Short mmCIF file of N, CA and C in Angstrom, two decimals:
data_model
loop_
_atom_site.label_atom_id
_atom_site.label_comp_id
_atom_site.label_asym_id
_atom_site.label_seq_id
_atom_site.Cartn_x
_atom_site.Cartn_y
_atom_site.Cartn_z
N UNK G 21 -13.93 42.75 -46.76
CA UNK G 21 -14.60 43.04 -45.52
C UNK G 21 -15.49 41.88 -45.08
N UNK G 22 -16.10 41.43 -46.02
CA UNK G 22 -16.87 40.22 -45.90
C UNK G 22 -16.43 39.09 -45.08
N UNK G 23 -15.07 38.42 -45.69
CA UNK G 23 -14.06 37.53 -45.78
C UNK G 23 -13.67 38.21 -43.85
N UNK G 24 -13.44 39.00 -43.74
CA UNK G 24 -13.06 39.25 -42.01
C UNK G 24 -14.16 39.22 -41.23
N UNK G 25 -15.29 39.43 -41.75
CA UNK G 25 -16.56 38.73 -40.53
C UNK G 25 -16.65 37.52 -40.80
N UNK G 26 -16.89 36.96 -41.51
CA UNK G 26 -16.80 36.02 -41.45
C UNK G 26 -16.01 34.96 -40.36
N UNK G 27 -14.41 35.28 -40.85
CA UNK G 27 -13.10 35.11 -39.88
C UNK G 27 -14.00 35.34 -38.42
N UNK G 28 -14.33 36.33 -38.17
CA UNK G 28 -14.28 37.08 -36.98
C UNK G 28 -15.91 36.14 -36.54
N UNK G 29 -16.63 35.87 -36.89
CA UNK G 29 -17.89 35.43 -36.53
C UNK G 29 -17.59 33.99 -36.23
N UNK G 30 -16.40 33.19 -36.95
CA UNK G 30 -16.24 31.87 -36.45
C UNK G 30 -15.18 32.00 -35.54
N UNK G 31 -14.61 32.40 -35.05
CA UNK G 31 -14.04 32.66 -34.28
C UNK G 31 -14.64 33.32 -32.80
N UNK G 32 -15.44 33.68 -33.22
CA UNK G 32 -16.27 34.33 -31.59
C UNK G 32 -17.68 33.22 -31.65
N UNK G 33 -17.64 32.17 -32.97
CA UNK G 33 -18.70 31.14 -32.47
C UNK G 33 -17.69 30.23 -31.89
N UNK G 34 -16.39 29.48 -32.14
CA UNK G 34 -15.31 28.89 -31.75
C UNK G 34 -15.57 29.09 -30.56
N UNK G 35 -14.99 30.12 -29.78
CA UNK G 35 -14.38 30.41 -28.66
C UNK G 35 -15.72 30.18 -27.66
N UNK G 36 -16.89 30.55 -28.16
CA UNK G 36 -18.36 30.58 -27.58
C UNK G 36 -18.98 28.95 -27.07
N UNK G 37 -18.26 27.85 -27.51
CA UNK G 37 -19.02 26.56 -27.79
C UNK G 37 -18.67 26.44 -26.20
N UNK G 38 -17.56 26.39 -25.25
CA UNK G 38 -17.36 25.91 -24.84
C UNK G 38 -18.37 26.43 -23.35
N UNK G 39 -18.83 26.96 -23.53
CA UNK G 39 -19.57 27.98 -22.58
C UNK G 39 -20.98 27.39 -22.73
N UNK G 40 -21.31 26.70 -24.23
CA UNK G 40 -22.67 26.09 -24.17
C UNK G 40 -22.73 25.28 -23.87
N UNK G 41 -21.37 24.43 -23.82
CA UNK G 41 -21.43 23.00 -23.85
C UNK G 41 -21.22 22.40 -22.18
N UNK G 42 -20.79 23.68 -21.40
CA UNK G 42 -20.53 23.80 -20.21
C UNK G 42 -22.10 23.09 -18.99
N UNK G 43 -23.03 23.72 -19.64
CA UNK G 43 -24.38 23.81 -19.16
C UNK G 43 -25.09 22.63 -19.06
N UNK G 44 -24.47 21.51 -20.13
CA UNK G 44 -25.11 20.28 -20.33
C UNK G 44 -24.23 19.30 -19.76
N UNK G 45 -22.76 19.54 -19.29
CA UNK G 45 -22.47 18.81 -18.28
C UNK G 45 -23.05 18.26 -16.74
N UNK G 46 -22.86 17.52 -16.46
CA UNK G 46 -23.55 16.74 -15.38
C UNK G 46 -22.55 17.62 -13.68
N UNK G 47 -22.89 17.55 -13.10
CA UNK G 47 -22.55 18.52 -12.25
C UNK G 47 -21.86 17.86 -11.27
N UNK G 48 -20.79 18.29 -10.10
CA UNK G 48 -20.26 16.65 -9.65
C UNK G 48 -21.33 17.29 -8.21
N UNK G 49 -21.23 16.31 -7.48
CA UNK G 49 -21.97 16.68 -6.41
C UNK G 49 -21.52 15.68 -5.25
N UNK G 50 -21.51 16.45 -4.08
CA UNK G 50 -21.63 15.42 -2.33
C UNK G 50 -21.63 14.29 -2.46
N UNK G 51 -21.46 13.40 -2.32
CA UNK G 51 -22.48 12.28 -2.02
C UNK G 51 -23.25 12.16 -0.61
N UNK G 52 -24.51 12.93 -0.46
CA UNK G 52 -25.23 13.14 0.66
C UNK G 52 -25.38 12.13 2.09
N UNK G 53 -24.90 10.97 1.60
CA UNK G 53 -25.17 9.88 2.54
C UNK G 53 -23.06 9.00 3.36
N UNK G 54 -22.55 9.98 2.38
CA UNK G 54 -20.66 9.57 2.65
C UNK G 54 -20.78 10.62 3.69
N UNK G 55 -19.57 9.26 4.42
CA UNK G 55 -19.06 9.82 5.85
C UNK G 55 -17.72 9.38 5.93
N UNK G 56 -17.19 10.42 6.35
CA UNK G 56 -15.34 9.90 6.91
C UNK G 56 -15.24 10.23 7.94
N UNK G 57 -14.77 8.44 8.35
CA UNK G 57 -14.10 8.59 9.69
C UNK G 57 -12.60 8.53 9.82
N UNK G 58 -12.21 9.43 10.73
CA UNK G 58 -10.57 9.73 10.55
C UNK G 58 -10.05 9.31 12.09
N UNK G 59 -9.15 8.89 11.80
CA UNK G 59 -8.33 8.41 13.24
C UNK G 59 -6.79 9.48 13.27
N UNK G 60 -6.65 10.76 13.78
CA UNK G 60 -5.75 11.43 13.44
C UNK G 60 -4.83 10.64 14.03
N UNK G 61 -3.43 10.97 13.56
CA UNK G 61 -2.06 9.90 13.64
C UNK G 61 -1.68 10.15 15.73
N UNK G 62 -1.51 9.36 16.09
CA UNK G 62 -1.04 9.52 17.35
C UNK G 62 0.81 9.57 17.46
N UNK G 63 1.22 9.00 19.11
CA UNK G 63 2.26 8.74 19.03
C UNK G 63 2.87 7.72 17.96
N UNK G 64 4.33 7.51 17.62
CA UNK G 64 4.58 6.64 16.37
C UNK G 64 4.09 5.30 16.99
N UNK G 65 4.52 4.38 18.27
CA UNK G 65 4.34 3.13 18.61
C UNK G 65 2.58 3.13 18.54
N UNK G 66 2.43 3.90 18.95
CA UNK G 66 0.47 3.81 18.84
C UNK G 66 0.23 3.98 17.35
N UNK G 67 0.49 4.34 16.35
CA UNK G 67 -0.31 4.17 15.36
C UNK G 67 -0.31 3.04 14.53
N UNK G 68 0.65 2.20 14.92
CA UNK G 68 0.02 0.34 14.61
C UNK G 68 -1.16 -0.42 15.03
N UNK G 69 -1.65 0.03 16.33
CA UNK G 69 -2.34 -0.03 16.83
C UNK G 69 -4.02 0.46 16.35
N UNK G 70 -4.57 -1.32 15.30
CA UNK G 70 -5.17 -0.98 14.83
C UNK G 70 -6.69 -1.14 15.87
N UNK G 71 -7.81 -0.39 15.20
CA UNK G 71 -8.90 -0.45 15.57
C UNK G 71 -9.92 -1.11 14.88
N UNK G 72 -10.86 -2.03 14.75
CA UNK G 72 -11.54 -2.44 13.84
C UNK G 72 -12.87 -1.40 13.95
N UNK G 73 -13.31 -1.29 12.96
CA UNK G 73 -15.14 -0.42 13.06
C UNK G 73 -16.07 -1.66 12.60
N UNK G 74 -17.10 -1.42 13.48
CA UNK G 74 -18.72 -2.31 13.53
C UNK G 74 -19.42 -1.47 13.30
N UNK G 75 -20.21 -1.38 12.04
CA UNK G 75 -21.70 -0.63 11.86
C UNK G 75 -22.77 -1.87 12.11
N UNK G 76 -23.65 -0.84 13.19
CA UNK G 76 -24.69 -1.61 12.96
C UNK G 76 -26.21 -0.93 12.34
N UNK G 77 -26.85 -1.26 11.79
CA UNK G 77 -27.84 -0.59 11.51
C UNK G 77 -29.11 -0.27 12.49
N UNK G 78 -30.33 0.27 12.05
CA UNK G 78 -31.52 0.57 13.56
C UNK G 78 -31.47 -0.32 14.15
N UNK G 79 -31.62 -1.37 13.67
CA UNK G 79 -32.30 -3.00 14.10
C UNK G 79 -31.21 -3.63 15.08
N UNK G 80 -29.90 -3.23 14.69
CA UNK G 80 -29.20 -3.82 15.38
C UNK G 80 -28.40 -4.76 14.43
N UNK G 81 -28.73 -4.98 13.49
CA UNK G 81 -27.82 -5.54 12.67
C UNK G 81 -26.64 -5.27 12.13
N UNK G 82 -25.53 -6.10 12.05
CA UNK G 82 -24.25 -5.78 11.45
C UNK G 82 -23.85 -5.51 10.40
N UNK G 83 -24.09 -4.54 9.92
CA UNK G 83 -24.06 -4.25 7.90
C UNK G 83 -22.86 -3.74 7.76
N UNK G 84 -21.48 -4.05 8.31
CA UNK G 84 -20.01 -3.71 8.00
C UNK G 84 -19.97 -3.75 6.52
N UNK G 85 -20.38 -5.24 6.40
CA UNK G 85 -20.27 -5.69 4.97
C UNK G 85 -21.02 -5.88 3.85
N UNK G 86 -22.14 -5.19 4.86
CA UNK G 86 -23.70 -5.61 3.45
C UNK G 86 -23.77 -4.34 2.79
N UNK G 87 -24.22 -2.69 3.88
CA UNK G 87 -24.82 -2.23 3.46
C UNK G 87 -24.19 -1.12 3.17
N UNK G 88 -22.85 -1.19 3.14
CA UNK G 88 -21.80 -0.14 2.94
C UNK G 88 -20.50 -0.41 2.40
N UNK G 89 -20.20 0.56 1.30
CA UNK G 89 -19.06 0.14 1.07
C UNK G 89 -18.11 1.67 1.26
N UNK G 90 -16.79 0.80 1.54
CA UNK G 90 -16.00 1.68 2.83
C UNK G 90 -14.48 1.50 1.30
N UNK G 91 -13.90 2.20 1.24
CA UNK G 91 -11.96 3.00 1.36
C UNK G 91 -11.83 3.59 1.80
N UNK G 92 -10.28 3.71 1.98
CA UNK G 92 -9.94 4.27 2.99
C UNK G 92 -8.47 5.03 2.25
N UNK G 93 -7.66 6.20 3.06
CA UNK G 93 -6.57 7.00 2.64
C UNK G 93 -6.13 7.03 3.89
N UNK G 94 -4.55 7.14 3.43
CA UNK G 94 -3.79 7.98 4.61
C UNK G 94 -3.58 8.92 4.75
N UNK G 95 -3.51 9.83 5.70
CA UNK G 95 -3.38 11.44 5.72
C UNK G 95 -2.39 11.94 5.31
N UNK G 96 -1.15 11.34 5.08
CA UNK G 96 0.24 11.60 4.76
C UNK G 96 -0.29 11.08 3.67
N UNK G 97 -0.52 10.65 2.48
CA UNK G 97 -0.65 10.16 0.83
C UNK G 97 -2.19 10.74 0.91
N UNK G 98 -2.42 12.05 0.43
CA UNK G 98 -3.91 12.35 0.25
C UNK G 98 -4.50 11.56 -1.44
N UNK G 99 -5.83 11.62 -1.40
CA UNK G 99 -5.60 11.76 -2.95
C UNK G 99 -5.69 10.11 -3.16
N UNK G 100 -5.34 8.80 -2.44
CA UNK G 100 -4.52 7.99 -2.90
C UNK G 100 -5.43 6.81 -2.73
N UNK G 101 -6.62 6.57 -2.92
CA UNK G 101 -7.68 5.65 -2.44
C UNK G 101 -7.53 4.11 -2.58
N UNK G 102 -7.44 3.61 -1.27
CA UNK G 102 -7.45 2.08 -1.25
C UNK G 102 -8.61 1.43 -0.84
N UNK G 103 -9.15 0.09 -1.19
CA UNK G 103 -9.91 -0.77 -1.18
C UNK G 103 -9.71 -1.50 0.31
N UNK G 104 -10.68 -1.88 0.98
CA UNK G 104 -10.45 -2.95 2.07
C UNK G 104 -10.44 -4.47 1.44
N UNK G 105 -9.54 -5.06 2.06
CA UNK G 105 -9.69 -6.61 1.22
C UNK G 105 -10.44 -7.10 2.38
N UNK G 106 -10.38 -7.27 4.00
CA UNK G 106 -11.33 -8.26 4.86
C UNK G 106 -11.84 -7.18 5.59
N UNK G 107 -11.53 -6.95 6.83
CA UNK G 107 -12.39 -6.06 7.72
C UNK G 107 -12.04 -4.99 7.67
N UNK G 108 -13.01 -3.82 7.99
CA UNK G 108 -12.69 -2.29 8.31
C UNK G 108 -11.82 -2.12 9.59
N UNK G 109 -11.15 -0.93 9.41
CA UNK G 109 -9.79 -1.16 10.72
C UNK G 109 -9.40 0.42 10.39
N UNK G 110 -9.37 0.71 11.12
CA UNK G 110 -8.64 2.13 11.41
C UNK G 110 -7.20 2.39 12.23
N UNK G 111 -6.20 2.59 11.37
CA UNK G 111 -4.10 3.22 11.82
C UNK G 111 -4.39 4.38 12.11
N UNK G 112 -3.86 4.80 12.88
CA UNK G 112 -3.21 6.24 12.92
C UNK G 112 -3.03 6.97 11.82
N UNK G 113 -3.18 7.97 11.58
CA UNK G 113 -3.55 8.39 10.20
C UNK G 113 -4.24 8.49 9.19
N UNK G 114 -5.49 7.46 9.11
CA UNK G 114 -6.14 6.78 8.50
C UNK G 114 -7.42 7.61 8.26
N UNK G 115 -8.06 7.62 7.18
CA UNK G 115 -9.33 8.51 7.11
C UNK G 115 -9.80 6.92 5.83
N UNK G 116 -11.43 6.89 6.54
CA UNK G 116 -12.06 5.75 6.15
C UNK G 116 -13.60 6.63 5.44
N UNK G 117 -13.67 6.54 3.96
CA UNK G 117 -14.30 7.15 3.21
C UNK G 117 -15.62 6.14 3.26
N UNK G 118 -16.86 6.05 3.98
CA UNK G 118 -18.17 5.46 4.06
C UNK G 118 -19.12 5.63 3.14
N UNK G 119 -19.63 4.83 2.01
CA UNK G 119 -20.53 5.42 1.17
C UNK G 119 -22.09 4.59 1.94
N UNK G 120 -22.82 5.79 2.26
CA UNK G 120 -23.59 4.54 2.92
C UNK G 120 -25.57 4.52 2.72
N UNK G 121 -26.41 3.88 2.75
CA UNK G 121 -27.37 3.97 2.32
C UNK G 121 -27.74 4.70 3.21
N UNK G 122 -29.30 5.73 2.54
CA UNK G 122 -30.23 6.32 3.79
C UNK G 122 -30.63 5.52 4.83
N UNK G 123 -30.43 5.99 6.03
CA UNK G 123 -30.76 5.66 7.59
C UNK G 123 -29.86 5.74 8.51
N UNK G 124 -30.51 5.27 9.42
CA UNK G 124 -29.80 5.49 10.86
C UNK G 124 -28.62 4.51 10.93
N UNK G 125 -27.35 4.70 11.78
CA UNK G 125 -26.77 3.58 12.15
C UNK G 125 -26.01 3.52 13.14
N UNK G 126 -25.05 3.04 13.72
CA UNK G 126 -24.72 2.89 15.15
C UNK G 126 -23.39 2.30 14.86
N UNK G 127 -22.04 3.44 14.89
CA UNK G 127 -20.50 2.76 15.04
C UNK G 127 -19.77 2.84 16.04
N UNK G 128 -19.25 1.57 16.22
CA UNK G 128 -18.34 1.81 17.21
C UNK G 128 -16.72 0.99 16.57
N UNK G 129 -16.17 1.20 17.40
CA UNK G 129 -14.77 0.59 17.63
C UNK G 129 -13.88 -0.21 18.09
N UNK G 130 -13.50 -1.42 18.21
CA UNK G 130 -12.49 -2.11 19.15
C UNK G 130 -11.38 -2.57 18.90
N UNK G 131 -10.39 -3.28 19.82
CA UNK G 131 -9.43 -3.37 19.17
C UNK G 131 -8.83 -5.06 20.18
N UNK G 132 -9.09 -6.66 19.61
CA UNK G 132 -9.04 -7.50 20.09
C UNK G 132 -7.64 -7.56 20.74
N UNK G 133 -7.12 -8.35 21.56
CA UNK G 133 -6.02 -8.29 22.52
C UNK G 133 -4.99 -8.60 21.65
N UNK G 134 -5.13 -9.37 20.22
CA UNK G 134 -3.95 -9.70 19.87
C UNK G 134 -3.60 -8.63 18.70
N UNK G 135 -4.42 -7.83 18.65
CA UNK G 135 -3.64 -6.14 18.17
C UNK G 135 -3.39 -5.42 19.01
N UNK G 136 -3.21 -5.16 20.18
CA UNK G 136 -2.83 -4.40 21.23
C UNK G 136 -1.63 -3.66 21.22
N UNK G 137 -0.57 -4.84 20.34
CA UNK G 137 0.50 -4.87 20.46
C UNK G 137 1.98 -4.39 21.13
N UNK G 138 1.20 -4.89 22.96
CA UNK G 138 2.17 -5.26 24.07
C UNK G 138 1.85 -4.23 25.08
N UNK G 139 0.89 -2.92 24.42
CA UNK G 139 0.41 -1.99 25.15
C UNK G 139 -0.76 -2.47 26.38
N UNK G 140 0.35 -2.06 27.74
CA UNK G 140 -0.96 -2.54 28.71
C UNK G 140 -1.96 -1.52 28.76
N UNK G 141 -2.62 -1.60 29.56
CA UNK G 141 -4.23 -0.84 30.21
C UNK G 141 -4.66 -1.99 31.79
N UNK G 142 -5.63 -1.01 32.15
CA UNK G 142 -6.55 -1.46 32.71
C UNK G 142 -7.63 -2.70 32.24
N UNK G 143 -7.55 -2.52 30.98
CA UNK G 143 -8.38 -3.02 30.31
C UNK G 143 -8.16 -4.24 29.69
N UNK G 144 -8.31 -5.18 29.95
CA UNK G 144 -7.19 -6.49 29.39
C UNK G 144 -7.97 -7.02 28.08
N UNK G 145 -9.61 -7.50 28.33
CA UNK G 145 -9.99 -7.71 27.01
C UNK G 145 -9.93 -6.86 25.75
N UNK G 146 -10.96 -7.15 24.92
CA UNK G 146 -11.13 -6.01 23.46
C UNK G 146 -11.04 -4.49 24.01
N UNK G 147 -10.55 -3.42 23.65
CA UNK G 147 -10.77 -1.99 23.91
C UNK G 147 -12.02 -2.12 23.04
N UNK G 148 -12.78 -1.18 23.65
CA UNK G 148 -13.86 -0.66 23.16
C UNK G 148 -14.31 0.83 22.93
N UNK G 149 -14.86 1.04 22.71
CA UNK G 149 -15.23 2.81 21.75
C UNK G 149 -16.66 2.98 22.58
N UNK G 150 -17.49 3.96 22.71
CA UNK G 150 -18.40 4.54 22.73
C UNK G 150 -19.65 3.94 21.90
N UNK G 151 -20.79 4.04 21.97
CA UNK G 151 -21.64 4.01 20.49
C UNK G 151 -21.60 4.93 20.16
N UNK G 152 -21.54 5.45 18.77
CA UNK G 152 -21.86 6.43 17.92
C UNK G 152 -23.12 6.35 17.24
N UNK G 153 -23.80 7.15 17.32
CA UNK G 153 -25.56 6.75 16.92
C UNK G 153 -25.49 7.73 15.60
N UNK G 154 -25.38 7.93 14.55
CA UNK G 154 -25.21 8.56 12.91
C UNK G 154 -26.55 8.61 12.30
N UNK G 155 -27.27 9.77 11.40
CA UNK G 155 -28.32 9.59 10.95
C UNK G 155 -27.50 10.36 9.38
N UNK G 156 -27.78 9.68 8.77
CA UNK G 156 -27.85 10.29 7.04
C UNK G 156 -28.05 11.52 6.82
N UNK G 157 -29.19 11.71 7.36
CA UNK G 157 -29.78 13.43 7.25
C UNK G 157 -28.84 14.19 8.21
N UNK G 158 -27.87 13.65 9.11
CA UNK G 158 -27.43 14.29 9.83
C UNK G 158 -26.33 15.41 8.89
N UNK G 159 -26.02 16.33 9.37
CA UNK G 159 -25.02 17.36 8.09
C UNK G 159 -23.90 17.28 9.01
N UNK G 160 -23.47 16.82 9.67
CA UNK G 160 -21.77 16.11 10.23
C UNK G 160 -21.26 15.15 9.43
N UNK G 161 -20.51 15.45 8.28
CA UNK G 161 -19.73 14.57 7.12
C UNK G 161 -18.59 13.81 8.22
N UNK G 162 -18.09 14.44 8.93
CA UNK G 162 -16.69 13.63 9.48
C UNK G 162 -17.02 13.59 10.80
N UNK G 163 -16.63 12.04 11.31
CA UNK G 163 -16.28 12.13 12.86
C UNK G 163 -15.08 11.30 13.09
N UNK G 164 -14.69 11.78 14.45
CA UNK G 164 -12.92 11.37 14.80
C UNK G 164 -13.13 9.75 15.56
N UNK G 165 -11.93 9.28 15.55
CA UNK G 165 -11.75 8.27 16.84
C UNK G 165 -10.67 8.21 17.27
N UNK G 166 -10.27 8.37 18.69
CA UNK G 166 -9.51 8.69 19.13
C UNK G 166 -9.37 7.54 20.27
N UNK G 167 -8.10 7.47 20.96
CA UNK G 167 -7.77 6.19 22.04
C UNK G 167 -8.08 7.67 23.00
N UNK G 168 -8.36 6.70 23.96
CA UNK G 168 -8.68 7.12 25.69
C UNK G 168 -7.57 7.33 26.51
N UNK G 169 -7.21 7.88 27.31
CA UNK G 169 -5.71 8.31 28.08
C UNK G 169 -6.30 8.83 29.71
N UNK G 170 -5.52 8.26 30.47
CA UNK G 170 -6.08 8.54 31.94
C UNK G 170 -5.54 9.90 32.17
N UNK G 171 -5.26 9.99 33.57
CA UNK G 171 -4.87 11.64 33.96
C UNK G 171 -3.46 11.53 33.91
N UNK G 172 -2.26 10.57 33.54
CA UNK G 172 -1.33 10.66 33.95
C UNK G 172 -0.59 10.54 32.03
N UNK G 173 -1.23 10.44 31.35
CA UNK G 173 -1.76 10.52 30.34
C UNK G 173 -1.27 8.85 29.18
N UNK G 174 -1.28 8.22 30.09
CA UNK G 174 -1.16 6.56 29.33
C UNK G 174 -2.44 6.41 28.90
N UNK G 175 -2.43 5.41 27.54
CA UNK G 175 -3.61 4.73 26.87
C UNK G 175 -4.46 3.40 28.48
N UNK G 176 -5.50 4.55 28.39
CA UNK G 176 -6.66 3.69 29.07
C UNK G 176 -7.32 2.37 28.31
N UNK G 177 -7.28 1.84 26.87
CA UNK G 177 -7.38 0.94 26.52
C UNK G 177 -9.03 0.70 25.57
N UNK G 178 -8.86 2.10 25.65
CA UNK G 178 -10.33 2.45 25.36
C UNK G 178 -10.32 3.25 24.01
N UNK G 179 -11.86 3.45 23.18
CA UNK G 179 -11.60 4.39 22.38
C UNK G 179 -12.35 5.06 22.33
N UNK G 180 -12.65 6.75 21.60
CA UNK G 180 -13.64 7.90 21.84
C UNK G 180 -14.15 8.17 20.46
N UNK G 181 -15.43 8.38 19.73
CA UNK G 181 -15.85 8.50 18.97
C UNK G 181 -16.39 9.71 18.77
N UNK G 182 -16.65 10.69 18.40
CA UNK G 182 -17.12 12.04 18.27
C UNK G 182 -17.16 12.35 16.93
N UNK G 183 -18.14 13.58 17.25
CA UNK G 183 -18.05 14.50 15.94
C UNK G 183 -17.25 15.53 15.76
N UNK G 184 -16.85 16.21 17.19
CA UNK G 184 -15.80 16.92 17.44
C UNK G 184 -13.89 16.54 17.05
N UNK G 185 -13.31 17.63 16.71
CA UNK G 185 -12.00 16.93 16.46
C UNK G 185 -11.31 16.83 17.81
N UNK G 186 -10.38 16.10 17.83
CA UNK G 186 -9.81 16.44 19.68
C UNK G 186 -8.70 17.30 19.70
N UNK G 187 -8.14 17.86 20.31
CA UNK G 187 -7.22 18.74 20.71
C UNK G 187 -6.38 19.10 19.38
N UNK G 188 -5.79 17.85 19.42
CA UNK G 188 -4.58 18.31 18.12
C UNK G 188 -5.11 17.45 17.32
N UNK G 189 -5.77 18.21 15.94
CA UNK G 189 -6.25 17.63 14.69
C UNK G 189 -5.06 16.81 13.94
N UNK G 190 -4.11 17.25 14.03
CA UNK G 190 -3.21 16.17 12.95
C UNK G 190 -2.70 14.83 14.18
N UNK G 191 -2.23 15.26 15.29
CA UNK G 191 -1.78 14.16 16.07
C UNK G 191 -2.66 14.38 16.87
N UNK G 192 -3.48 13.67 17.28
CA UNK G 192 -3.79 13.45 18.74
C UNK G 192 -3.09 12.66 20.11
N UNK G 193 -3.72 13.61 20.45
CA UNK G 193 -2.94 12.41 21.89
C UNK G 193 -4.09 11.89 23.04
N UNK G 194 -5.17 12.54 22.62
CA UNK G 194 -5.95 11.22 23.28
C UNK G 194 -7.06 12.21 23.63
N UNK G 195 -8.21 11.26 24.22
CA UNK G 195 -9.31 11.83 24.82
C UNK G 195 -9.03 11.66 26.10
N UNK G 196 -9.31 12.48 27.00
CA UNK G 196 -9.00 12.41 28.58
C UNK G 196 -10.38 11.61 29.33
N UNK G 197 -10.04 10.97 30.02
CA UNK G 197 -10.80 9.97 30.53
C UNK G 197 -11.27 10.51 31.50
N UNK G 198 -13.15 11.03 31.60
CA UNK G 198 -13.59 11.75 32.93
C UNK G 198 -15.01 11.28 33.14
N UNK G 199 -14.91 10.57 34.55
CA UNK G 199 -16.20 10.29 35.06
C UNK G 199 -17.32 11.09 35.29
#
């Protein structure tokens, strides 16, 4: 009888460890200050059509590369995290994972004439984005960017930054352009 508590007492201490040992694990958590920005996939010829991102900080300074470090995934390969080798740039599809220090900062978007690639506009120089004004403390983890589209619904040459998703979360087809 002895010999079976025994059995039976290491066995219900066995099975018990893992429940203590549970408690002293480190816990995973947010990272309170990461932000993703996602460019949902557009038409196929538009999603080559890259965008570069500019953070600037309060001051006005350009901390793309100082004060943040940025990967990025495609929405079609979740899960699959890549490194930027030169500038931040946002495809169609693209979700850009921001780890970024406390404070304020200010993103926008453009896209120089010789990525355009053959797509006219109105707009002949860089397309440009909105400012996006971002605070850390803010509790909006994700915001979209989306290309601009007139009423007839062609790329205006422009791009839209929000916290809102636009119409169609997996494809978009654009932000409507209204004065």
């Amino acid at each position: 009888m002895k010999k079976i508590l025994n059995i039976l007492s290491f066995f219900v201490f066995f099975f018990s460890l893992p429940l203590f040992s549970e408690s002293n694990l480190t816990k995973i958590k947010h990272n309170p200050w990461e932000l993703i920005i996602y460019r949902p996939e557009n038409k196929t010829d538009f999603n080559s059509v890259r965008c570069f991102v500019k953070i600037e900080d309060e001051n006005g300074n350009d901390v793309s590369r100082t004060k943040v470090k940025a990967t990025y995934e495609w929405a079609s390969i979740p899960g699959v995290v890549n490194n930027y080798k030169k500038k931040l740039y946002l495809d169609g599809g693209m979700a850009m994972h921001l780890n970024l220090k406390k404070g304020k900062y200010r993103f926008s978007v453009y896209t120089p004439r010789e990525w355009q690639c053959g797509f006219s506009s109105d707009n002949k120089n860089k397309w440009e984005s909105n400012v996006f004004e971002y605070d850390t403390e803010n509790p909006a983890k994700v915001i979209f960017v989306t290309p601009v589209v007139n009423d007839n619904g062609f790329y205006a040459g422009e791009w839209w930054i929000d916290f809102k998703a636009p119409r169609f979360f997996k494809f978009s087809e654009g932000k409507i352009k209204t004065d």
